[in-house]
Amino acid sequence: MYFAALLARTEDGWKASDTELDDVETLSDLADLARESSPDEDTVLVLIEQEDAWFGVVRVDGEDDPRIYVSDAAAAARSSYGEILLTDELLGRDPDDGDDLDALDLDGTEDGESDEADEEADDRATGSADAVPHGPVGDPQILDDLGVSEKELRLMSTEAVTEIAESLGASETLETVR
């Protein structure tokens, strides 16, 4: 089970709204959804929590690129919502890895034949490139200017969405949509 909410900072304080991520397929879609919730280009936080597994924070400031923090990349990778946040850039991957020529069988073997040494080398290379780290990834200073330090963020439990809202003074606002 997951919970996702948008917290938009306004002149009057934080405004919360519950959000469904079923129609969100990419980080760009998520950023657009966040921007739509704040017509004045204020800071918007997308808080996602997968029960007892991981949490993520996406920060959108106007038209700037979204900033992301995920508490446990390996756990998030097993979630369709986590996959939205775990971009190639966030994981330090080259988005062109594994494209086109790498997928072609150019080793001269016929269909059905295999070259075990090449396959083992490919498996090792692919495994290291596709490995998702256990633990946090992204920008741990994502909330520093809002009063949540890197250390505090890293120490948060699976109740992080509530803890973040409390730190921002928005816990009552968040509870209205929970």
PDB file of C-alpha atoms in Angstrom:
ATOM      1  CA  MET A   1       0.000   0.000   0.000  1.00  0.00           C
ATOM      2  CA  TYR A   2       1.259   3.469  -0.771  1.00  0.00           C
ATOM      3  CA  PHE A   3       0.357   7.035   0.072  1.00  0.00           C
ATOM      4  CA  ALA A   4       1.156  10.042  -2.088  1.00  0.00           C
ATOM      5  CA  ALA A   5       0.449  13.685  -1.382  1.00  0.00           C
ATOM      6  CA  LEU A   6       1.371  17.069  -2.766  1.00  0.00           C
ATOM      7  CA  LEU A   7       2.398  19.835  -0.387  1.00  0.00           C
ATOM      8  CA  ALA A   8       2.494  23.256  -2.031  1.00  0.00           C
ATOM      9  CA  ARG A   9       4.029  26.191  -0.185  1.00  0.00           C
ATOM     10  CA  THR A  10       1.881  29.296  -0.539  1.00  0.00           C
ATOM     11  CA  GLU A  11       1.850  32.743   1.038  1.00  0.00           C
ATOM     12  CA  ASP A  12      -0.670  31.395   3.548  1.00  0.00           C
ATOM     13  CA  GLY A  13       1.375  28.322   4.477  1.00  0.00           C
ATOM     14  CA  TRP A  14       1.332  24.768   3.178  1.00  0.00           C
ATOM     15  CA  LYS A  15      -1.573  23.451   1.119  1.00  0.00           C
ATOM     16  CA  ALA A  16      -1.972  19.673   0.845  1.00  0.00           C
ATOM     17  CA  SER A  17      -3.725  17.559  -1.719  1.00  0.00           C
ATOM     18  CA  ASP A  18      -4.028  13.818  -2.069  1.00  0.00           C
ATOM     19  CA  THR A  19      -2.838  12.533  -5.399  1.00  0.00           C
ATOM     20  CA  GLU A  20      -3.312   9.399  -7.434  1.00  0.00           C
ATOM     21  CA  LEU A  21      -0.258   8.259  -9.343  1.00  0.00           C
ATOM     22  CA  ASP A  22      -2.060   5.751 -11.563  1.00  0.00           C
ATOM     23  CA  ASP A  23      -1.845   8.035 -14.623  1.00  0.00           C
ATOM     24  CA  VAL A  24       1.737   9.130 -13.914  1.00  0.00           C
ATOM     25  CA  GLU A  25       4.249   7.207 -16.013  1.00  0.00           C
ATOM     26  CA  THR A  26       7.376   9.370 -15.903  1.00  0.00           C
ATOM     27  CA  LEU A  27       9.142  11.857 -13.684  1.00  0.00           C
ATOM     28  CA  SER A  28       8.138  14.537 -16.170  1.00  0.00           C
ATOM     29  CA  ASP A  29       4.460  13.620 -15.683  1.00  0.00           C
ATOM     30  CA  LEU A  30       4.929  13.835 -11.925  1.00  0.00           C
ATOM     31  CA  ALA A  31       6.620  17.237 -12.178  1.00  0.00           C
ATOM     32  CA  ASP A  32       3.786  18.507 -14.391  1.00  0.00           C
ATOM     33  CA  LEU A  33       1.236  17.287 -11.838  1.00  0.00           C
ATOM     34  CA  ALA A  34       3.117  19.144  -9.088  1.00  0.00           C
ATOM     35  CA  ARG A  35       3.314  22.344 -11.133  1.00  0.00           C
ATOM     36  CA  GLU A  36      -0.430  22.221 -11.825  1.00  0.00           C
ATOM     37  CA  SER A  37      -1.106  22.210  -8.082  1.00  0.00           C
ATOM     38  CA  SER A  38       0.661  25.557  -7.624  1.00  0.00           C
ATOM     39  CA  PRO A  39      -0.305  28.248 -10.117  1.00  0.00           C
ATOM     40  CA  ASP A  40       2.167  30.738  -8.590  1.00  0.00           C
ATOM     41  CA  GLU A  41       5.218  28.519  -9.239  1.00  0.00           C
ATOM     42  CA  ASP A  42       5.733  28.010  -5.515  1.00  0.00           C
ATOM     43  CA  THR A  43       7.699  25.111  -4.093  1.00  0.00           C
ATOM     44  CA  VAL A  44       5.789  21.838  -4.340  1.00  0.00           C
ATOM     45  CA  LEU A  45       6.789  18.636  -2.595  1.00  0.00           C
ATOM     46  CA  VAL A  46       5.530  15.288  -3.799  1.00  0.00           C
ATOM     47  CA  LEU A  47       5.737  12.887  -0.883  1.00  0.00           C
ATOM     48  CA  ILE A  48       5.423   9.175  -1.607  1.00  0.00           C
ATOM     49  CA  GLU A  49       5.461   6.478   1.030  1.00  0.00           C
ATOM     50  CA  GLN A  50       5.367   2.730   0.437  1.00  0.00           C
ATOM     51  CA  GLU A  51       4.289   1.158   3.716  1.00  0.00           C
ATOM     52  CA  ASP A  52       7.254  -0.141   5.738  1.00  0.00           C
ATOM     53  CA  ALA A  53       9.557  -0.161   2.700  1.00  0.00           C
ATOM     54  CA  TRP A  54      10.683   3.231   1.384  1.00  0.00           C
ATOM     55  CA  PHE A  55       9.753   6.867   0.909  1.00  0.00           C
ATOM     56  CA  GLY A  56      10.513   9.437  -1.730  1.00  0.00           C
ATOM     57  CA  VAL A  57      10.486  13.211  -1.970  1.00  0.00           C
ATOM     58  CA  VAL A  58      10.288  15.082  -5.250  1.00  0.00           C
ATOM     59  CA  ARG A  59      10.748  18.824  -5.050  1.00  0.00           C
ATOM     60  CA  VAL A  60       9.564  21.074  -7.853  1.00  0.00           C
ATOM     61  CA  ASP A  61      10.463  24.763  -7.732  1.00  0.00           C
ATOM     62  CA  GLY A  62       8.742  26.540 -10.618  1.00  0.00           C
ATOM     63  CA  GLU A  63      10.153  25.449 -13.953  1.00  0.00           C
ATOM     64  CA  ASP A  64      13.409  24.088 -12.477  1.00  0.00           C
ATOM     65  CA  ASP A  65      14.199  20.410 -12.930  1.00  0.00           C
ATOM     66  CA  PRO A  66      12.722  18.303 -10.149  1.00  0.00           C
ATOM     67  CA  ARG A  67      15.007  17.272  -7.315  1.00  0.00           C
ATOM     68  CA  ILE A  68      14.600  13.761  -5.921  1.00  0.00           C
ATOM     69  CA  TYR A  69      15.433  11.823  -2.792  1.00  0.00           C
ATOM     70  CA  VAL A  70      14.587   8.134  -2.317  1.00  0.00           C
ATOM     71  CA  SER A  71      15.252   6.462   1.040  1.00  0.00           C
ATOM     72  CA  ASP A  72      15.950   2.962  -0.340  1.00  0.00           C
ATOM     73  CA  ALA A  73      16.505   2.606  -4.077  1.00  0.00           C
ATOM     74  CA  ALA A  74      16.432  -1.203  -4.068  1.00  0.00           C
ATOM     75  CA  ALA A  75      13.057  -1.287  -2.304  1.00  0.00           C
ATOM     76  CA  ALA A  76      11.689   1.475  -4.537  1.00  0.00           C
ATOM     77  CA  ALA A  77      12.808  -0.392  -7.664  1.00  0.00           C
ATOM     78  CA  ARG A  78      10.335  -3.140  -6.788  1.00  0.00           C
ATOM     79  CA  SER A  79       7.466  -0.634  -6.885  1.00  0.00           C
ATOM     80  CA  SER A  80       5.916   0.839 -10.001  1.00  0.00           C
ATOM     81  CA  TYR A  81       5.783   4.187  -8.188  1.00  0.00           C
ATOM     82  CA  GLY A  82       9.411   3.931  -7.203  1.00  0.00           C
ATOM     83  CA  GLU A  83      10.405   3.249 -10.792  1.00  0.00           C
ATOM     84  CA  ILE A  84       9.046   6.683 -11.714  1.00  0.00           C
ATOM     85  CA  LEU A  85      11.587   8.299  -9.390  1.00  0.00           C
ATOM     86  CA  LEU A  86      14.577   6.077 -10.154  1.00  0.00           C
ATOM     87  CA  THR A  87      15.745   7.733 -13.334  1.00  0.00           C
ATOM     88  CA  ASP A  88      18.957   6.762 -15.105  1.00  0.00           C
ATOM     89  CA  GLU A  89      20.459  10.087 -14.048  1.00  0.00           C
ATOM     90  CA  LEU A  90      19.566   9.514 -10.386  1.00  0.00           C
ATOM     91  CA  LEU A  91      21.158   6.053 -10.477  1.00  0.00           C
ATOM     92  CA  GLY A  92      24.243   7.302 -12.318  1.00  0.00           C
ATOM     93  CA  ARG A  93      23.501   5.328 -15.471  1.00  0.00           C
ATOM     94  CA  ASP A  94      24.058   6.364 -19.045  1.00  0.00           C
ATOM     95  CA  PRO A  95      20.564   6.341 -20.611  1.00  0.00           C
ATOM     96  CA  ASP A  96      22.077   5.045 -23.865  1.00  0.00           C
ATOM     97  CA  ASP A  97      23.583   1.917 -22.250  1.00  0.00           C
ATOM     98  CA  GLY A  98      22.245  -1.268 -23.765  1.00  0.00           C
ATOM     99  CA  ASP A  99      20.806   0.403 -26.848  1.00  0.00           C
ATOM    100  CA  ASP A 100      20.809  -0.719 -30.451  1.00  0.00           C
ATOM    101  CA  LEU A 101      24.172  -2.310 -31.292  1.00  0.00           C
ATOM    102  CA  ASP A 102      24.624  -3.906 -27.888  1.00  0.00           C
ATOM    103  CA  ALA A 103      21.345  -5.763 -28.348  1.00  0.00           C
ATOM    104  CA  LEU A 104      22.379  -7.244 -31.714  1.00  0.00           C
ATOM    105  CA  ASP A 105      24.073 -10.643 -31.926  1.00  0.00           C
ATOM    106  CA  LEU A 106      27.204  -9.813 -33.899  1.00  0.00           C
ATOM    107  CA  ASP A 107      29.514 -12.529 -32.557  1.00  0.00           C
ATOM    108  CA  GLY A 108      29.166 -14.744 -35.627  1.00  0.00           C
ATOM    109  CA  THR A 109      27.322 -17.609 -33.951  1.00  0.00           C
ATOM    110  CA  GLU A 110      24.299 -19.140 -35.593  1.00  0.00           C
ATOM    111  CA  ASP A 111      20.903 -19.183 -33.914  1.00  0.00           C
ATOM    112  CA  GLY A 112      20.914 -21.780 -31.182  1.00  0.00           C
ATOM    113  CA  GLU A 113      24.684 -21.685 -30.659  1.00  0.00           C
ATOM    114  CA  SER A 114      26.090 -19.861 -27.698  1.00  0.00           C
ATOM    115  CA  ASP A 115      29.429 -18.615 -26.633  1.00  0.00           C
ATOM    116  CA  GLU A 116      29.346 -19.133 -22.853  1.00  0.00           C
ATOM    117  CA  ALA A 117      32.308 -16.883 -22.100  1.00  0.00           C
ATOM    118  CA  ASP A 118      30.671 -13.970 -23.942  1.00  0.00           C
ATOM    119  CA  GLU A 119      27.346 -14.590 -22.204  1.00  0.00           C
ATOM    120  CA  GLU A 120      28.986 -14.631 -18.768  1.00  0.00           C
ATOM    121  CA  ALA A 121      30.835 -11.393 -19.536  1.00  0.00           C
ATOM    122  CA  ASP A 122      27.584  -9.823 -20.766  1.00  0.00           C
ATOM    123  CA  ASP A 123      25.772 -10.963 -17.598  1.00  0.00           C
ATOM    124  CA  ARG A 124      28.456  -9.420 -15.381  1.00  0.00           C
ATOM    125  CA  ALA A 125      28.419  -6.152 -17.327  1.00  0.00           C
ATOM    126  CA  THR A 126      24.630  -5.965 -17.385  1.00  0.00           C
ATOM    127  CA  GLY A 127      24.360  -6.875 -13.714  1.00  0.00           C
ATOM    128  CA  SER A 128      26.652  -4.075 -12.635  1.00  0.00           C
ATOM    129  CA  ALA A 129      24.988  -1.538 -14.908  1.00  0.00           C
ATOM    130  CA  ASP A 130      21.461  -2.479 -13.806  1.00  0.00           C
ATOM    131  CA  ALA A 131      22.245  -2.857 -10.114  1.00  0.00           C
ATOM    132  CA  VAL A 132      20.178  -0.598  -7.921  1.00  0.00           C
ATOM    133  CA  PRO A 133      21.912   0.386  -4.687  1.00  0.00           C
ATOM    134  CA  HIS A 134      20.459  -0.509  -1.311  1.00  0.00           C
ATOM    135  CA  GLY A 135      19.981   2.642   0.664  1.00  0.00           C
ATOM    136  CA  PRO A 136      19.316   6.266  -0.206  1.00  0.00           C
ATOM    137  CA  VAL A 137      19.862   7.922  -3.585  1.00  0.00           C
ATOM    138  CA  GLY A 138      19.304  11.432  -4.807  1.00  0.00           C
ATOM    139  CA  ASP A 139      19.670  14.827  -3.202  1.00  0.00           C
ATOM    140  CA  PRO A 140      19.858  14.422   0.587  1.00  0.00           C
ATOM    141  CA  GLN A 141      19.828  18.227   0.992  1.00  0.00           C
ATOM    142  CA  ILE A 142      16.486  18.525  -0.790  1.00  0.00           C
ATOM    143  CA  LEU A 143      14.753  19.928   2.316  1.00  0.00           C
ATOM    144  CA  ASP A 144      17.652  21.753   4.014  1.00  0.00           C
ATOM    145  CA  ASP A 145      16.278  25.235   3.352  1.00  0.00           C
ATOM    146  CA  LEU A 146      12.877  24.125   4.676  1.00  0.00           C
ATOM    147  CA  GLY A 147      14.290  23.032   8.030  1.00  0.00           C
ATOM    148  CA  VAL A 148      14.923  19.322   7.470  1.00  0.00           C
ATOM    149  CA  SER A 149      18.640  18.591   7.423  1.00  0.00           C
ATOM    150  CA  GLU A 150      20.358  15.864   5.445  1.00  0.00           C
ATOM    151  CA  LYS A 151      21.039  13.955   8.671  1.00  0.00           C
ATOM    152  CA  GLU A 152      17.402  14.170   9.776  1.00  0.00           C
ATOM    153  CA  LEU A 153      16.184  13.016   6.364  1.00  0.00           C
ATOM    154  CA  ARG A 154      18.503  10.009   6.345  1.00  0.00           C
ATOM    155  CA  LEU A 155      17.390   8.994   9.858  1.00  0.00           C
ATOM    156  CA  MET A 156      13.666   9.115   9.085  1.00  0.00           C
ATOM    157  CA  SER A 157      11.654   5.949   9.442  1.00  0.00           C
ATOM    158  CA  THR A 158       9.000   4.552   7.167  1.00  0.00           C
ATOM    159  CA  GLU A 159       6.689   7.173   8.689  1.00  0.00           C
ATOM    160  CA  ALA A 160       8.766   9.816   6.925  1.00  0.00           C
ATOM    161  CA  VAL A 161       5.887  11.584   5.194  1.00  0.00           C
ATOM    162  CA  THR A 162       4.359  12.370   8.584  1.00  0.00           C
ATOM    163  CA  GLU A 163       7.755  13.319  10.023  1.00  0.00           C
ATOM    164  CA  ILE A 164       8.494  15.656   7.096  1.00  0.00           C
ATOM    165  CA  ALA A 165       5.075  17.308   7.399  1.00  0.00           C
ATOM    166  CA  GLU A 166       5.650  17.820  11.145  1.00  0.00           C
ATOM    167  CA  SER A 167       9.053  19.415  10.470  1.00  0.00           C
ATOM    168  CA  LEU A 168       7.475  21.769   7.929  1.00  0.00           C
ATOM    169  CA  GLY A 169       4.605  22.679  10.254  1.00  0.00           C
ATOM    170  CA  ALA A 170       2.162  21.053   7.851  1.00  0.00           C
ATOM    171  CA  SER A 171       1.103  17.924   9.735  1.00  0.00           C
ATOM    172  CA  GLU A 172      -2.493  19.090  10.278  1.00  0.00           C
ATOM    173  CA  THR A 173      -2.720  20.080   6.625  1.00  0.00           C
ATOM    174  CA  LEU A 174      -1.408  16.695   5.505  1.00  0.00           C
ATOM    175  CA  GLU A 175      -3.805  14.817   7.796  1.00  0.00           C
ATOM    176  CA  THR A 176      -6.772  16.388   5.978  1.00  0.00           C
ATOM    177  CA  VAL A 177      -5.848  14.361   2.874  1.00  0.00           C
ATOM    178  CA  ARG A 178      -4.555  11.185   4.498  1.00  0.00           C
TER     179      ARG A 178
END
